[in-house]
DNA sequence: TCCATTGCGTTGTACTATACAACTACTTCA
DNA sequence: TGAAGTAGTTGTATAGTACAACGCAATGGA
């Protein structure tokens, strides 16, 4: 087997292994915010509010899924809805203060977990790994 | 922000993005074999048979989850059970011929997808990316 | 202006993956 | 030989997801 194929094989295996574990790991670490709701809340925070439809489009989720996720986040008091005065159909979603706090807390704890996992990597390796991941995902997005 | 932190941040973001998408992508590509059942079947093939308990331990799944996954794979005719003559409690699981064929087919099609995604990477980058992923997951496993 | 079409979001329904607990059947060991 | 442990199944509950049908608001062409 050519060397190139072996590398692709490894990448495939490792990405698969990672994907298999990721949600469960995230759920164990942060029972209060699943990987999906974390992502949605982070997006709201990042974008300073957006619509449910935008979330659905961005994350390739059905609008009903987003609707229920948002309903759950609202019930937890993490998200609030503001009806767009220019279009009564539209609800602009924002993290509440509480939501922003929880998000910051989870983000920080995730950040720390990543830092610990990568503690013995030198800066050049980290830099290259980050670059490769970004490149890989960017290529992926064009396909999905 | 130090450069090191920026790299870790990127790694965190990209790994999260990847994890979020992976299952849905896999399901869309291979409706006949979810990411989990693919993994289990591949493990059986790789190990030339093993017990449900081993699968549960290896993939950090509850034994009931594995039991149902295997039942589904058996119903599809992809897995067969052979009671261990030395211990009547134990069922050694094996891919059937049909299961091995489907596995080979899905593996090949996944391999191709990865090859396409990584087509414009040069060999040195592929090699390093594979190494980094392996290193990252190995560190992860010690924590999980 | 009016109605057909489109867009946003919710709800009903169904399915998959998962965990935990209770159970049965078998094995091991003191 | 009986208690404790192990393998696997089943009951039950929950989360996440999709698809279809719906209600309501907006928009645009006749």
Tab-separated table of C-alpha atoms in Angstrom, chain A residues 2-104:
chain	number	residue	atom	x	y	z
A	2	UNK	CA	1.398	3.388	-0.972
A	3	UNK	CA	2.256	5.678	1.867
A	4	UNK	CA	-0.389	8.148	0.799
A	5	UNK	CA	-3.137	5.537	1.158
A	6	UNK	CA	-1.920	4.571	4.592
A	7	UNK	CA	-2.163	8.168	5.752
A	8	UNK	CA	-5.672	8.580	4.375
A	9	UNK	CA	-6.621	5.304	6.050
A	10	UNK	CA	-5.365	6.582	9.377
A	11	UNK	CA	-7.148	9.898	8.983
A	12	UNK	CA	-10.353	8.063	8.196
A	13	UNK	CA	-10.022	5.795	11.207
A	14	UNK	CA	-9.123	8.525	13.626
A	15	UNK	CA	-11.808	10.919	12.454
A	16	UNK	CA	-14.330	8.104	12.740
A	17	UNK	CA	-13.178	7.186	16.219
A	18	UNK	CA	-13.357	10.796	17.286
A	19	UNK	CA	-16.842	11.311	15.860
A	20	UNK	CA	-18.132	8.201	17.549
A	21	UNK	CA	-17.046	9.393	20.966
A	22	UNK	CA	-17.548	13.131	20.791
A	23	UNK	CA	-21.172	13.552	21.771
A	24	UNK	CA	-21.052	11.165	24.678
A	25	UNK	CA	-17.881	12.807	25.970
A	26	UNK	CA	-19.416	16.257	25.655
A	27	UNK	CA	-22.568	15.095	27.413
A	28	UNK	CA	-20.583	13.586	30.272
A	29	UNK	CA	-18.537	16.734	30.692
A	30	UNK	CA	-21.454	19.162	30.426
A	31	UNK	CA	-24.787	17.576	31.291
A	32	UNK	CA	-26.410	21.001	31.296
A	33	UNK	CA	-25.705	21.679	27.613
A	34	UNK	CA	-25.475	19.002	24.925
A	35	UNK	CA	-23.055	19.412	22.046
A	36	UNK	CA	-25.853	20.556	19.763
A	37	UNK	CA	-27.456	23.033	22.146
A	38	UNK	CA	-23.992	24.310	23.037
A	39	UNK	CA	-23.304	24.899	19.383
A	40	UNK	CA	-26.593	26.671	18.799
A	41	UNK	CA	-26.214	28.879	21.838
A	42	UNK	CA	-22.637	29.684	20.870
A	43	UNK	CA	-23.802	30.660	17.406
A	44	UNK	CA	-26.421	33.007	18.845
A	45	UNK	CA	-23.804	34.569	21.064
A	46	UNK	CA	-21.337	34.841	18.248
A	47	UNK	CA	-23.785	36.357	15.780
A	48	UNK	CA	-25.369	38.585	18.394
A	49	UNK	CA	-28.728	36.983	17.666
A	50	UNK	CA	-30.133	35.232	14.640
A	51	UNK	CA	-33.204	33.439	13.365
A	52	UNK	CA	-34.136	29.783	13.809
A	53	UNK	CA	-34.068	29.402	10.047
A	54	UNK	CA	-30.481	30.635	9.932
A	55	UNK	CA	-29.462	28.063	12.525
A	56	UNK	CA	-31.182	25.313	10.565
A	57	UNK	CA	-29.449	26.316	7.346
A	58	UNK	CA	-26.047	26.724	8.948
A	59	UNK	CA	-26.078	23.410	10.790
A	60	UNK	CA	-28.032	21.387	8.235
A	61	UNK	CA	-30.776	20.662	10.726
A	62	UNK	CA	-34.477	20.468	10.073
A	63	UNK	CA	-36.345	23.558	11.196
A	64	UNK	CA	-38.464	21.424	13.514
A	65	UNK	CA	-35.324	20.184	15.244
A	66	UNK	CA	-34.109	23.719	15.747
A	67	UNK	CA	-37.537	24.767	16.955
A	68	UNK	CA	-37.473	22.114	19.655
A	69	UNK	CA	-33.892	22.759	20.638
A	70	UNK	CA	-34.635	26.440	21.000
A	71	UNK	CA	-37.795	25.682	22.960
A	72	UNK	CA	-35.692	23.605	25.352
A	73	UNK	CA	-33.077	26.346	25.685
A	74	UNK	CA	-35.831	28.875	26.319
A	75	UNK	CA	-37.382	26.660	28.972
A	76	UNK	CA	-33.983	26.549	30.678
A	77	UNK	CA	-33.902	30.330	30.534
A	78	UNK	CA	-30.854	30.404	28.254
A	79	UNK	CA	-32.456	31.971	25.186
A	80	UNK	CA	-35.022	34.676	24.588
A	81	UNK	CA	-37.047	35.524	21.488
A	82	UNK	CA	-37.617	39.001	20.108
A	83	UNK	CA	-40.186	39.287	17.364
A	84	UNK	CA	-38.800	41.287	14.475
A	85	UNK	CA	-40.930	44.445	14.223
A	86	UNK	CA	-40.435	44.515	10.445
A	87	UNK	CA	-41.628	40.950	9.959
A	88	UNK	CA	-43.995	39.424	12.472
A	89	UNK	CA	-43.107	35.910	11.362
A	90	UNK	CA	-39.505	36.266	12.436
A	91	UNK	CA	-38.187	35.690	15.931
A	92	UNK	CA	-34.682	36.928	16.530
A	93	UNK	CA	-33.070	34.679	19.112
A	94	UNK	CA	-30.626	35.912	21.719
A	95	UNK	CA	-28.836	34.315	24.641
A	96	UNK	CA	-30.180	35.620	27.949
A	97	UNK	CA	-27.747	36.834	30.564
A	98	UNK	CA	-28.015	33.457	32.241
A	99	UNK	CA	-27.514	31.722	28.904
A	100	UNK	CA	-24.424	33.764	28.195
A	101	UNK	CA	-23.033	32.893	31.614
A	102	UNK	CA	-23.586	29.173	31.201
A	103	UNK	CA	-22.131	29.355	27.720
A	104	UNK	CA	-19.048	31.153	28.974
